[in-house]
Amino acid sequence: MESHVKIKASQQEMEDLFENDEFISVRLYERTDAGLYKCVLRHKELEKPLKGTFTIKRIKELLY
């Protein structure tokens, strides 16, 4: 499943998520504001795709 979300995080946190996460595939991320990124995530099937603004911690809570 693919979700288009905004994530509040530092550049280092986004790089770590992009490179190291086993369960979430970050297909694309783009910085829009200081600490805010537009992202395309691929993840396990859910009832509905994720929408809105999240922190990395909250995304992991929802997907694990």
Short mmCIF file of the N, C-alpha and C atoms (twelve columns), coordinates in Angstrom:
data_MODEL
# 
_entry.id   MODEL 
# 
loop_
_atom_site.group_PDB 
_atom_site.id 
_atom_site.type_symbol 
_atom_site.label_atom_id 
_atom_site.label_alt_id 
_atom_site.label_comp_id 
_atom_site.label_asym_id 
_atom_site.label_seq_id 
_atom_site.Cartn_x 
_atom_site.Cartn_y 
_atom_site.Cartn_z 
_atom_site.pdbx_PDB_model_num 
ATOM 1   N N  . MET A 1  0.846  -1.170 0.000  1 
ATOM 2   C CA . MET A 1  0.000  0.000  0.000  1 
ATOM 3   C C  . MET A 1  0.891  1.232  0.000  1 
ATOM 4   N N  . GLU A 2  0.415  2.276  -0.597 1 
ATOM 5   C CA . GLU A 2  1.183  3.515  -0.685 1 
ATOM 6   C C  . GLU A 2  0.396  4.650  -0.038 1 
ATOM 7   N N  . SER A 3  1.070  5.484  0.743  1 
ATOM 8   C CA . SER A 3  0.453  6.638  1.401  1 
ATOM 9   C C  . SER A 3  1.256  7.888  1.104  1 
ATOM 10  N N  . HIS A 4  0.551  8.989  0.929  1 
ATOM 11  C CA . HIS A 4  1.172  10.302 0.730  1 
ATOM 12  C C  . HIS A 4  0.935  11.094 2.010  1 
ATOM 13  N N  . VAL A 5  2.008  11.364 2.751  1 
ATOM 14  C CA . VAL A 5  1.892  12.022 4.058  1 
ATOM 15  C C  . VAL A 5  2.917  13.140 4.181  1 
ATOM 16  N N  . LYS A 6  2.743  13.930 5.238  1 
ATOM 17  C CA . LYS A 6  3.741  14.927 5.624  1 
ATOM 18  C C  . LYS A 6  4.338  14.460 6.939  1 
ATOM 19  N N  . ILE A 7  5.646  14.615 7.070  1 
ATOM 20  C CA . ILE A 7  6.342  14.168 8.264  1 
ATOM 21  C C  . ILE A 7  7.127  15.323 8.878  1 
ATOM 22  N N  . LYS A 8  6.974  15.494 10.193 1 
ATOM 23  C CA . LYS A 8  7.771  16.472 10.942 1 
ATOM 24  C C  . LYS A 8  8.995  15.746 11.465 1 
ATOM 25  N N  . ALA A 9  10.173 16.120 10.974 1 
ATOM 26  C CA . ALA A 9  11.412 15.446 11.395 1 
ATOM 27  C C  . ALA A 9  12.609 16.285 10.976 1 
ATOM 28  N N  . SER A 10 13.763 15.946 11.551 1 
ATOM 29  C CA . SER A 10 15.010 16.592 11.139 1 
ATOM 30  C C  . SER A 10 15.530 15.894 9.886  1 
ATOM 31  N N  . GLN A 11 16.482 16.504 9.220  1 
ATOM 32  C CA . GLN A 11 17.077 15.916 8.022  1 
ATOM 33  C C  . GLN A 11 17.717 14.570 8.348  1 
ATOM 34  N N  . GLN A 12 18.409 14.487 9.481  1 
ATOM 35  C CA . GLN A 12 19.073 13.237 9.876  1 
ATOM 36  C C  . GLN A 12 18.057 12.127 10.127 1 
ATOM 37  N N  . GLU A 13 16.941 12.450 10.779 1 
ATOM 38  C CA . GLU A 13 15.894 11.453 11.021 1 
ATOM 39  C C  . GLU A 13 15.308 10.931 9.710  1 
ATOM 40  N N  . MET A 14 15.114 11.828 8.748  1 
ATOM 41  C CA . MET A 14 14.577 11.407 7.450  1 
ATOM 42  C C  . MET A 14 15.572 10.512 6.715  1 
ATOM 43  N N  . GLU A 15 16.846 10.853 6.759  1 
ATOM 44  C CA . GLU A 15 17.860 10.015 6.108  1 
ATOM 45  C C  . GLU A 15 17.914 8.632  6.741  1 
ATOM 46  N N  . ASP A 16 17.822 8.575  8.064  1 
ATOM 47  C CA . ASP A 16 17.822 7.282  8.755  1 
ATOM 48  C C  . ASP A 16 16.601 6.451  8.368  1 
ATOM 49  N N  . LEU A 17 15.443 7.069  8.307  1 
ATOM 50  C CA . LEU A 17 14.231 6.359  7.902  1 
ATOM 51  C C  . LEU A 17 14.354 5.868  6.466  1 
ATOM 52  N N  . PHE A 18 14.872 6.711  5.593  1 
ATOM 53  C CA . PHE A 18 15.020 6.373  4.177  1 
ATOM 54  C C  . PHE A 18 15.968 5.194  3.980  1 
ATOM 55  N N  . GLU A 19 17.051 5.153  4.735  1 
ATOM 56  C CA . GLU A 19 18.094 4.150  4.516  1 
ATOM 57  C C  . GLU A 19 17.921 2.872  5.326  1 
ATOM 58  N N  . ASN A 20 17.322 2.936  6.517  1 
ATOM 59  C CA . ASN A 20 17.431 1.818  7.444  1 
ATOM 60  C C  . ASN A 20 16.144 1.097  7.810  1 
ATOM 61  N N  . ASP A 21 14.997 1.620  7.527  1 
ATOM 62  C CA . ASP A 21 13.784 0.982  8.027  1 
ATOM 63  C C  . ASP A 21 13.417 -0.247 7.213  1 
ATOM 64  N N  . GLU A 22 13.074 -1.338 7.911  1 
ATOM 65  C CA . GLU A 22 12.771 -2.602 7.253  1 
ATOM 66  C C  . GLU A 22 11.317 -2.711 6.821  1 
ATOM 67  N N  . PHE A 23 10.405 -2.061 7.542  1 
ATOM 68  C CA . PHE A 23 8.976  -2.255 7.303  1 
ATOM 69  C C  . PHE A 23 8.326  -1.127 6.523  1 
ATOM 70  N N  . ILE A 24 8.993  -0.003 6.438  1 
ATOM 71  C CA . ILE A 24 8.456  1.151  5.713  1 
ATOM 72  C C  . ILE A 24 9.435  1.494  4.606  1 
ATOM 73  N N  . SER A 25 8.944  1.547  3.394  1 
ATOM 74  C CA . SER A 25 9.797  1.928  2.275  1 
ATOM 75  C C  . SER A 25 9.473  3.378  1.900  1 
ATOM 76  N N  . VAL A 26 10.443 4.262  2.079  1 
ATOM 77  C CA . VAL A 26 10.267 5.666  1.704  1 
ATOM 78  C C  . VAL A 26 10.641 5.766  0.228  1 
ATOM 79  N N  . ARG A 27 9.648  5.974  -0.617 1 
ATOM 80  C CA . ARG A 27 9.871  6.027  -2.052 1 
ATOM 81  C C  . ARG A 27 10.415 7.379  -2.480 1 
ATOM 82  N N  . LEU A 28 9.959  8.428  -1.802 1 
ATOM 83  C CA . LEU A 28 10.326 9.791  -2.178 1 
ATOM 84  C C  . LEU A 28 10.090 10.691 -0.979 1 
ATOM 85  N N  . TYR A 29 10.994 11.619 -0.740 1 
ATOM 86  C CA . TYR A 29 10.696 12.666 0.241  1 
ATOM 87  C C  . TYR A 29 11.290 13.977 -0.242 1 
ATOM 88  N N  . GLU A 30 10.579 15.039 0.095  1 
ATOM 89  C CA . GLU A 30 10.955 16.372 -0.370 1 
ATOM 90  C C  . GLU A 30 10.705 17.353 0.774  1 
ATOM 91  N N  . ARG A 31 11.673 18.192 1.041  1 
ATOM 92  C CA . ARG A 31 11.536 19.182 2.114  1 
ATOM 93  C C  . ARG A 31 10.644 20.320 1.635  1 
ATOM 94  N N  . THR A 32 9.616  20.642 2.426  1 
ATOM 95  C CA . THR A 32 8.711  21.726 2.062  1 
ATOM 96  C C  . THR A 32 8.898  22.941 2.961  1 
ATOM 97  N N  . ASP A 33 9.182  22.719 4.232  1 
ATOM 98  C CA . ASP A 33 9.414  23.778 5.215  1 
ATOM 99  C C  . ASP A 33 10.501 23.306 6.161  1 
ATOM 100 N N  . ALA A 34 10.907 24.160 7.052  1 
ATOM 101 C CA . ALA A 34 11.888 23.747 8.062  1 
ATOM 102 C C  . ALA A 34 11.283 22.618 8.904  1 
ATOM 103 N N  . GLY A 35 11.829 21.435 8.772  1 
ATOM 104 C CA . GLY A 35 11.361 20.300 9.559  1 
ATOM 105 C C  . GLY A 35 10.107 19.632 9.055  1 
ATOM 106 N N  . LEU A 36 9.640  19.955 7.848  1 
ATOM 107 C CA . LEU A 36 8.425  19.344 7.306  1 
ATOM 108 C C  . LEU A 36 8.730  18.770 5.926  1 
ATOM 109 N N  . TYR A 37 8.364  17.511 5.719  1 
ATOM 110 C CA . TYR A 37 8.674  16.798 4.474  1 
ATOM 111 C C  . TYR A 37 7.418  16.171 3.898  1 
ATOM 112 N N  . LYS A 38 7.274  16.265 2.585  1 
ATOM 113 C CA . LYS A 38 6.242  15.508 1.873  1 
ATOM 114 C C  . LYS A 38 6.856  14.172 1.512  1 
ATOM 115 N N  . CYS A 39 6.134  13.082 1.792  1 
ATOM 116 C CA . CYS A 39 6.696  11.747 1.579  1 
ATOM 117 C C  . CYS A 39 5.701  10.829 0.894  1 
ATOM 118 N N  . VAL A 40 6.245  9.889  0.143  1 
ATOM 119 C CA . VAL A 40 5.483  8.772  -0.393 1 
ATOM 120 C C  . VAL A 40 6.043  7.529  0.293  1 
ATOM 121 N N  . LEU A 41 5.185  6.859  1.052  1 
ATOM 122 C CA . LEU A 41 5.594  5.681  1.812  1 
ATOM 123 C C  . LEU A 41 4.921  4.437  1.257  1 
ATOM 124 N N  . ARG A 42 5.647  3.345  1.201  1 
ATOM 125 C CA . ARG A 42 5.062  2.036  0.910  1 
ATOM 126 C C  . ARG A 42 5.148  1.223  2.188  1 
ATOM 127 N N  . HIS A 43 4.025  0.559  2.516  1 
ATOM 128 C CA . HIS A 43 3.949  -0.174 3.783  1 
ATOM 129 C C  . HIS A 43 2.924  -1.286 3.660  1 
ATOM 130 N N  . LYS A 44 2.733  -2.032 4.766  1 
ATOM 131 C CA . LYS A 44 1.771  -3.129 4.769  1 
ATOM 132 C C  . LYS A 44 0.355  -2.596 4.506  1 
ATOM 133 N N  . GLU A 45 -0.525 -3.489 4.108  1 
ATOM 134 C CA . GLU A 45 -1.910 -3.114 3.831  1 
ATOM 135 C C  . GLU A 45 -2.618 -2.649 5.103  1 
ATOM 136 N N  . LEU A 46 -3.358 -1.570 4.976  1 
ATOM 137 C CA . LEU A 46 -4.205 -1.038 6.036  1 
ATOM 138 C C  . LEU A 46 -5.615 -0.893 5.474  1 
ATOM 139 N N  . GLU A 47 -6.588 -0.571 6.340  1 
ATOM 140 C CA . GLU A 47 -7.947 -0.330 5.850  1 
ATOM 141 C C  . GLU A 47 -7.984 0.842  4.886  1 
ATOM 142 N N  . LYS A 48 -7.292 1.928  5.261  1 
ATOM 143 C CA . LYS A 48 -7.221 3.135  4.431  1 
ATOM 144 C C  . LYS A 48 -5.776 3.620  4.407  1 
ATOM 145 N N  . PRO A 49 -5.375 4.288  3.333  1 
ATOM 146 C CA . PRO A 49 -4.031 4.875  3.319  1 
ATOM 147 C C  . PRO A 49 -3.916 5.962  4.392  1 
ATOM 148 N N  . LEU A 50 -2.718 6.178  4.874  1 
ATOM 149 C CA . LEU A 50 -2.478 7.245  5.847  1 
ATOM 150 C C  . LEU A 50 -2.598 8.594  5.145  1 
ATOM 151 N N  . LYS A 51 -3.178 9.562  5.835  1 
ATOM 152 C CA . LYS A 51 -3.272 10.931 5.327  1 
ATOM 153 C C  . LYS A 51 -3.024 11.873 6.476  1 
ATOM 154 N N  . GLY A 52 -2.355 12.984 6.201  1 
ATOM 155 C CA . GLY A 52 -2.137 13.975 7.230  1 
ATOM 156 C C  . GLY A 52 -0.671 14.197 7.531  1 
ATOM 157 N N  . THR A 53 -0.424 14.810 8.695  1 
ATOM 158 C CA . THR A 53 0.924  15.125 9.149  1 
ATOM 159 C C  . THR A 53 1.244  14.270 10.369 1 
ATOM 160 N N  . PHE A 54 2.418  13.613 10.345 1 
ATOM 161 C CA . PHE A 54 2.817  12.700 11.400 1 
ATOM 162 C C  . PHE A 54 4.268  12.933 11.795 1 
ATOM 163 N N  . THR A 55 4.640  12.408 12.951 1 
ATOM 164 C CA . THR A 55 6.052  12.288 13.308 1 
ATOM 165 C C  . THR A 55 6.480  10.874 12.917 1 
ATOM 166 N N  . ILE A 56 7.763  10.639 12.845 1 
ATOM 167 C CA . ILE A 56 8.246  9.304  12.513 1 
ATOM 168 C C  . ILE A 56 7.804  8.306  13.582 1 
ATOM 169 N N  . LYS A 57 7.841  8.716  14.833 1 
ATOM 170 C CA . LYS A 57 7.423  7.839  15.924 1 
ATOM 171 C C  . LYS A 57 5.963  7.408  15.754 1 
ATOM 172 N N  . ARG A 58 5.094  8.331  15.392 1 
ATOM 173 C CA . ARG A 58 3.663  8.016  15.225 1 
ATOM 174 C C  . ARG A 58 3.435  7.093  14.030 1 
ATOM 175 N N  . ILE A 59 4.147  7.293  12.947 1 
ATOM 176 C CA . ILE A 59 4.019  6.415  11.786 1 
ATOM 177 C C  . ILE A 59 4.411  4.989  12.160 1 
ATOM 178 N N  . LYS A 60 5.517  4.858  12.898 1 
ATOM 179 C CA . LYS A 60 5.955  3.519  13.318 1 
ATOM 180 C C  . LYS A 60 4.922  2.870  14.228 1 
ATOM 181 N N  . GLU A 61 4.297  3.652  15.116 1 
ATOM 182 C CA . GLU A 61 3.262  3.105  15.996 1 
ATOM 183 C C  . GLU A 61 2.076  2.580  15.184 1 
ATOM 184 N N  . LEU A 62 1.705  3.302  14.138 1 
ATOM 185 C CA . LEU A 62 0.567  2.900  13.321 1 
ATOM 186 C C  . LEU A 62 0.859  1.691  12.445 1 
ATOM 187 N N  . LEU A 63 2.099  1.522  12.044 1 
ATOM 188 C CA . LEU A 63 2.424  0.480  11.068 1 
ATOM 189 C C  . LEU A 63 3.019  -0.793 11.664 1 
ATOM 190 N N  . TYR A 64 3.458  -0.776 12.909 1 
ATOM 191 C CA . TYR A 64 4.055  -1.994 13.492 1 
ATOM 192 C C  . TYR A 64 3.042  -2.762 14.289 1 
# 
